[in-house]
Amino acid sequence: MQAMSEQPSKRHPLALRVLHWGLAFLLAVQLMLGFAAEHWTTRTTSDALLSVHFRLGVLILGLMLVRLTLRLALPMSEEYMPRWRRYAKSAVHGLLYLLILALPVSGHVIWVWMGADRTLCAGIQVPALFVPPDDETGRAVAWYVHVYGAWMLLGLVLLHVVVAWFQSLREKHFISRKMGFGKRGRSDC
Ligand code: HEM
Ligand code: HEM
């Protein structure tokens, strides 16, 4: 049941909804590729999985930059909620953005340090942007950010899904109202 004090929530802009679900799918595939590549026992399969992981990571970074730009540029509807909830929601969403940007960047640092092939497709290369020094501290830092960042992302996404599910128990059609595409859950229907 919807609380009396809460206004009907409005949908996120279409481009952000498309990017939300598209990136949720790509990130699920990317996490599976990363873990599979790390734990596969055959070297050639593991290398092939990592090579797809690299390309998909670059695509995710590009889409995330578009998403961030749109998120900052497009007007978002404000709805009433207690201040603690607003802060908690902003913190979780902000951290999700930060992690999804930090993962490709740290992955790139490891990739360049490995001296791996940076060809995306049709001979297009991702620039290295730095020359790895002899001291490998930077590589170790990037590795920690990448591996623990991936686990943090997984944990935060689970929390995000549980909260969205709980909210949809309190407020009927909450998920479709905020992030859906059809008529169901639209506040003007
Ligand atoms: C990898 C998976 C996911 C990521 C990284 C993710 C990330 C985000 C982010 C950053 C936002 C804030 C809006 C924005 O800036 O675009 C958001 C909103 C939202 N997400 Fe997700 N999401 C994921 C999966 C899901 C799933 C599976 C559900 C449904 C169970 C869901 C339901 C929602 C809803 C309902 C909102 C709107 C919340 C509101 O405005 O109050 N998300 N998501
Ligand atoms: C959002 C994008 C990304 C996500 C979610 C992600 C996730 C992961 C995960 C889950 C692992 C396995 C971690 C483990 O050992 O348990 C991994 C490993 C790895 N990823 Fe990514 N990754 C992303 C982007 C990238 C990019 C763009 C590159 C390369 C440019 C990259 C390069 C690597 C490498 C080289 C490893 C193996 C690290 C090692 O030596 O242990 N990743 N990634």
CSV table of C-alpha atoms and ligand atoms in Angstrom, one decimal:
chain,number,residue,atom,x,y,z
A,1,MET,CA,0.0,0.0,0.0
A,2,GLN,CA,1.3,3.5,-0.8
A,3,ALA,CA,2.0,5.7,2.1
A,4,MET,CA,-0.3,8.8,2.2
A,5,SER,CA,2.7,11.2,2.4
A,6,GLU,CA,4.5,9.8,-0.6
A,7,GLN,CA,3.7,11.2,-4.1
A,8,PRO,CA,3.4,8.7,-7.0
A,9,SER,CA,6.9,8.2,-8.2
A,10,LYS,CA,7.7,9.1,-11.8
A,11,ARG,CA,9.7,7.1,-14.3
A,12,HIS,CA,13.4,7.7,-15.0
A,13,PRO,CA,14.0,9.2,-18.5
A,14,LEU,CA,13.8,6.5,-21.3
A,15,ALA,CA,17.5,6.6,-22.2
A,16,LEU,CA,18.4,6.0,-18.6
A,17,ARG,CA,15.9,3.1,-18.3
A,18,VAL,CA,17.4,1.5,-21.5
A,19,LEU,CA,20.9,2.0,-20.2
A,20,HIS,CA,20.0,0.6,-16.7
A,21,TRP,CA,18.7,-2.7,-18.0
A,22,GLY,CA,21.2,-3.0,-20.8
A,23,LEU,CA,24.1,-2.4,-18.5
A,24,ALA,CA,22.7,-4.7,-15.8
A,25,PHE,CA,22.7,-7.5,-18.4
A,26,LEU,CA,26.2,-6.7,-19.7
A,27,LEU,CA,27.6,-6.4,-16.1
A,28,ALA,CA,26.2,-9.8,-15.2
A,29,VAL,CA,27.9,-11.3,-18.2
A,30,GLN,CA,31.1,-9.4,-17.4
A,31,LEU,CA,31.3,-10.6,-13.8
A,32,MET,CA,30.7,-14.2,-15.0
A,33,LEU,CA,33.4,-13.9,-17.6
A,34,GLY,CA,35.9,-12.4,-15.1
A,35,PHE,CA,35.3,-15.2,-12.5
A,36,ALA,CA,35.3,-17.9,-15.2
A,37,ALA,CA,38.5,-16.7,-16.8
A,38,GLU,CA,40.2,-16.7,-13.4
A,39,HIS,CA,39.1,-20.2,-12.4
A,40,TRP,CA,39.3,-22.0,-15.8
A,41,THR,CA,42.0,-24.6,-15.7
A,42,THR,CA,42.8,-24.6,-19.5
A,43,ARG,CA,45.1,-21.6,-20.3
A,44,THR,CA,43.8,-21.1,-23.9
A,45,THR,CA,40.2,-21.0,-22.8
A,46,SER,CA,41.1,-18.7,-19.9
A,47,ASP,CA,42.9,-16.3,-22.3
A,48,ALA,CA,40.0,-16.3,-24.8
A,49,LEU,CA,37.5,-15.5,-22.0
A,50,LEU,CA,39.8,-12.6,-20.8
A,51,SER,CA,40.1,-11.3,-24.3
A,52,VAL,CA,36.2,-11.0,-24.5
A,53,HIS,CA,36.3,-9.6,-20.9
A,54,PHE,CA,38.6,-6.8,-22.1
A,55,ARG,CA,36.4,-5.8,-25.1
A,56,LEU,CA,33.2,-6.0,-23.1
A,57,GLY,CA,34.8,-3.9,-20.3
A,58,VAL,CA,35.7,-1.2,-22.8
A,59,LEU,CA,32.0,-1.2,-24.1
A,60,ILE,CA,30.8,-1.0,-20.5
A,61,LEU,CA,33.1,2.0,-19.8
A,62,GLY,CA,31.8,3.8,-22.9
A,63,LEU,CA,28.1,3.2,-22.0
A,64,MET,CA,28.7,4.2,-18.4
A,65,LEU,CA,30.2,7.5,-19.5
A,66,VAL,CA,27.1,8.2,-21.6
A,67,ARG,CA,24.9,7.2,-18.7
A,68,LEU,CA,26.7,9.4,-16.3
A,69,THR,CA,26.5,12.4,-18.7
A,70,LEU,CA,22.8,11.8,-19.2
A,71,ARG,CA,22.2,11.3,-15.4
A,72,LEU,CA,23.8,14.7,-14.7
A,73,ALA,CA,22.2,16.5,-17.7
A,74,LEU,CA,18.6,15.2,-17.6
A,75,PRO,CA,16.0,16.5,-15.1
A,76,MET,CA,15.1,13.8,-12.5
A,77,SER,CA,11.7,13.9,-10.7
A,78,GLU,CA,12.0,14.4,-7.0
A,79,GLU,CA,9.8,12.5,-4.6
A,80,TYR,CA,9.2,12.8,-0.9
A,81,MET,CA,11.1,10.4,1.4
A,82,PRO,CA,12.8,10.7,4.8
A,83,ARG,CA,16.2,12.3,4.7
A,84,TRP,CA,18.0,9.1,5.9
A,85,ARG,CA,16.5,7.2,3.0
A,86,ARG,CA,17.4,9.8,0.4
A,87,TYR,CA,21.0,9.7,1.7
A,88,ALA,CA,21.2,5.9,1.8
A,89,LYS,CA,19.8,5.7,-1.8
A,90,SER,CA,22.2,8.4,-3.1
A,91,ALA,CA,25.1,6.6,-1.4
A,92,VAL,CA,24.3,3.2,-2.9
A,93,HIS,CA,23.6,4.6,-6.4
A,94,GLY,CA,26.8,6.8,-6.2
A,95,LEU,CA,28.9,3.8,-5.1
A,96,LEU,CA,27.5,1.7,-7.9
A,97,TYR,CA,28.5,4.3,-10.5
A,98,LEU,CA,31.9,4.7,-8.9
A,99,LEU,CA,32.6,0.9,-8.9
A,100,ILE,CA,31.4,0.4,-12.5
A,101,LEU,CA,33.8,3.2,-13.6
A,102,ALA,CA,36.7,2.0,-11.3
A,103,LEU,CA,36.6,-1.6,-12.6
A,104,PRO,CA,37.4,-0.9,-16.3
A,105,VAL,CA,40.0,1.6,-15.3
A,106,SER,CA,41.8,-0.8,-12.9
A,107,GLY,CA,41.3,-3.6,-15.4
A,108,HIS,CA,43.0,-1.5,-18.1
A,109,VAL,CA,46.0,-0.9,-15.7
A,110,ILE,CA,46.4,-4.6,-15.1
A,111,TRP,CA,46.0,-5.3,-18.9
A,112,VAL,CA,48.7,-2.8,-19.9
A,113,TRP,CA,51.0,-4.2,-17.2
A,114,MET,CA,50.4,-7.8,-18.6
A,115,GLY,CA,51.4,-6.5,-22.0
A,116,ALA,CA,48.2,-8.0,-23.4
A,117,ASP,CA,46.8,-7.3,-26.9
A,118,ARG,CA,44.8,-4.1,-26.8
A,119,THR,CA,43.1,-4.5,-30.2
A,120,LEU,CA,39.3,-4.0,-29.9
A,121,CYS,CA,38.3,-4.9,-33.5
A,122,ALA,CA,39.3,-4.1,-37.1
A,123,GLY,CA,42.7,-3.1,-36.0
A,124,ILE,CA,41.5,-0.4,-33.6
A,125,GLN,CA,43.7,-0.3,-30.5
A,126,VAL,CA,42.9,1.1,-27.0
A,127,PRO,CA,45.8,3.4,-26.2
A,128,ALA,CA,48.0,2.2,-23.3
A,129,LEU,CA,48.1,5.7,-21.7
A,130,PHE,CA,51.1,4.9,-19.6
A,131,VAL,CA,54.4,2.9,-19.6
A,132,PRO,CA,54.5,0.4,-16.8
A,133,PRO,CA,57.4,1.2,-14.5
A,134,ASP,CA,59.7,-1.5,-13.0
A,135,ASP,CA,58.2,-1.0,-9.5
A,136,GLU,CA,55.0,-3.1,-9.6
A,137,THR,CA,53.1,-1.4,-6.7
A,138,GLY,CA,50.7,0.2,-9.2
A,139,ARG,CA,49.8,-3.2,-10.6
A,140,ALA,CA,49.2,-4.6,-7.2
A,141,VAL,CA,46.9,-1.7,-6.2
A,142,ALA,CA,45.0,-2.0,-9.5
A,143,TRP,CA,44.6,-5.8,-8.9
A,144,TYR,CA,43.2,-5.2,-5.4
A,145,VAL,CA,40.8,-2.5,-6.7
A,146,HIS,CA,39.7,-4.8,-9.5
A,147,VAL,CA,39.2,-8.1,-7.6
A,148,TYR,CA,37.7,-6.6,-4.4
A,149,GLY,CA,35.8,-4.0,-6.4
A,150,ALA,CA,34.1,-6.9,-8.4
A,151,TRP,CA,33.0,-8.5,-5.1
A,152,MET,CA,31.8,-5.2,-3.7
A,153,LEU,CA,29.8,-4.6,-6.9
A,154,LEU,CA,28.2,-8.0,-6.6
A,155,GLY,CA,27.3,-7.3,-2.9
A,156,LEU,CA,25.9,-3.8,-3.7
A,157,VAL,CA,23.9,-5.1,-6.6
A,158,LEU,CA,22.3,-7.8,-4.4
A,159,LEU,CA,21.5,-5.1,-1.8
A,160,HIS,CA,20.0,-2.9,-4.5
A,161,VAL,CA,17.8,-5.7,-5.8
A,162,VAL,CA,16.6,-6.7,-2.3
A,163,VAL,CA,15.7,-3.0,-1.5
A,164,ALA,CA,13.9,-2.6,-4.9
A,165,TRP,CA,12.0,-5.8,-4.2
A,166,PHE,CA,11.1,-4.7,-0.6
A,167,GLN,CA,9.9,-1.4,-1.9
A,168,SER,CA,7.7,-3.1,-4.5
A,169,LEU,CA,6.0,-4.9,-1.6
A,170,ARG,CA,5.2,-1.6,0.0
A,171,GLU,CA,4.4,0.3,-3.2
A,172,LYS,CA,2.6,-1.7,-5.9
A,173,HIS,CA,4.4,-1.8,-9.3
A,174,PHE,CA,7.4,0.1,-7.9
A,175,ILE,CA,10.0,-1.4,-10.3
A,176,SER,CA,7.9,-0.9,-13.4
A,177,ARG,CA,6.8,2.5,-12.3
A,178,LYS,CA,10.4,3.6,-11.9
A,179,MET,CA,12.3,1.6,-14.5
A,180,GLY,CA,9.7,-0.2,-16.6
A,181,PHE,CA,8.6,0.4,-20.3
A,182,GLY,CA,5.0,-0.6,-20.7
A,183,LYS,CA,1.8,1.0,-19.5
A,184,ARG,CA,1.8,-1.0,-16.2
A,185,GLY,CA,2.8,1.1,-13.2
A,186,ARG,CA,2.8,4.4,-15.1
A,187,SER,CA,1.7,7.1,-12.6
A,188,ASP,CA,-0.7,8.7,-15.2
A,189,CYS,CA,-2.5,5.4,-16.0
B,1,HEM,C1,24.0,-4.9,-12.4
B,1,HEM,C2,22.8,-4.7,-12.0
B,1,HEM,C3,22.3,-3.3,-11.6
B,1,HEM,C4,22.9,-2.1,-11.5
B,1,HEM,C5,24.4,-1.8,-11.6
B,1,HEM,C6,21.9,-1.1,-11.1
B,1,HEM,C7,22.2,0.2,-10.9
B,1,HEM,C8,21.3,1.2,-10.6
B,1,HEM,C9,21.5,2.6,-10.5
B,1,HEM,C10,22.9,3.3,-10.5
B,1,HEM,C11,20.3,3.2,-10.3
B,1,HEM,C12,20.1,4.7,-10.1
B,1,HEM,C13,19.4,5.3,-11.3
B,1,HEM,C14,20.5,5.7,-12.3
B,1,HEM,O1,21.3,6.5,-12.0
B,1,HEM,O2,20.4,5.2,-13.4
B,1,HEM,C15,19.3,2.2,-10.3
B,1,HEM,C16,18.0,2.4,-10.2
B,1,HEM,C17,17.0,1.5,-10.0
B,1,HEM,N1,17.2,0.1,-10.2
B,1,HEM,FE1,18.9,-0.8,-10.6
B,1,HEM,N2,20.7,-1.7,-11.1
B,1,HEM,C18,20.9,-3.1,-11.4
B,1,HEM,C19,19.9,-4.0,-11.4
B,1,HEM,C20,18.6,-3.8,-11.0
B,1,HEM,C21,17.6,-4.9,-10.9
B,1,HEM,C22,17.8,-6.4,-11.2
B,1,HEM,C23,16.4,-4.3,-10.5
B,1,HEM,C24,15.1,-4.9,-10.2
B,1,HEM,C25,14.9,-5.8,-9.3
B,1,HEM,C26,16.7,-2.9,-10.3
B,1,HEM,C27,15.8,-1.9,-10.0
B,1,HEM,C28,16.0,-0.5,-9.9
B,1,HEM,C29,15.0,0.4,-9.7
B,1,HEM,C30,13.5,0.2,-9.3
B,1,HEM,C31,15.6,1.7,-9.7
B,1,HEM,C32,14.9,3.1,-9.4
B,1,HEM,C33,15.2,3.4,-8.0
B,1,HEM,C34,14.6,4.7,-7.6
B,1,HEM,O3,14.7,5.7,-8.4
B,1,HEM,O4,14.0,4.9,-6.5
B,1,HEM,N3,18.0,-2.6,-10.7
B,1,HEM,N4,19.9,1.0,-10.5
B,2,HEM,C1,32.8,-3.2,-15.4
B,2,HEM,C2,33.8,-3.9,-16.0
B,2,HEM,C3,34.5,-5.0,-15.4
B,2,HEM,C4,34.1,-6.0,-14.4
B,2,HEM,C5,32.7,-6.0,-13.7
B,2,HEM,C6,35.1,-6.9,-14.2
B,2,HEM,C7,35.1,-8.0,-13.4
B,2,HEM,C8,36.1,-8.9,-13.2
B,2,HEM,C9,36.1,-10.1,-12.3
B,2,HEM,C10,34.9,-10.5,-11.5
B,2,HEM,C11,37.3,-10.7,-12.4
B,2,HEM,C12,37.8,-12.0,-11.6
B,2,HEM,C13,38.3,-11.5,-10.3
B,2,HEM,C14,38.8,-12.7,-9.5
B,2,HEM,O1,40.0,-13.1,-9.6
B,2,HEM,O2,38.1,-13.3,-8.6
B,2,HEM,C15,38.1,-9.9,-13.3
B,2,HEM,C16,39.4,-10.2,-13.6
B,2,HEM,C17,40.2,-9.6,-14.5
B,2,HEM,N1,39.8,-8.5,-15.3
B,2,HEM,FE1,38.0,-7.5,-15.2
B,2,HEM,N2,36.2,-6.5,-15.0
B,2,HEM,C18,35.8,-5.4,-15.7
B,2,HEM,C19,36.6,-4.8,-16.7
B,2,HEM,C20,37.8,-5.2,-17.1
B,2,HEM,C21,38.6,-4.5,-18.2
B,2,HEM,C22,38.1,-3.3,-19.1
B,2,HEM,C23,39.8,-5.2,-18.3
B,2,HEM,C24,40.9,-5.0,-19.2
B,2,HEM,C25,41.2,-3.9,-19.9
B,2,HEM,C26,39.8,-6.2,-17.3
B,2,HEM,C27,40.8,-7.1,-17.1
B,2,HEM,C28,40.8,-8.1,-16.1
B,2,HEM,C29,41.9,-9.0,-15.9
B,2,HEM,C30,43.3,-8.9,-16.6
B,2,HEM,C31,41.6,-9.9,-14.9
B,2,HEM,C32,42.4,-11.0,-14.2
B,2,HEM,C33,43.1,-10.3,-13.0
B,2,HEM,C34,44.1,-11.2,-12.4
B,2,HEM,O3,45.3,-11.2,-12.8
B,2,HEM,O4,43.8,-11.9,-11.4
B,2,HEM,N3,38.6,-6.2,-16.6
B,2,HEM,N4,37.4,-8.9,-13.8
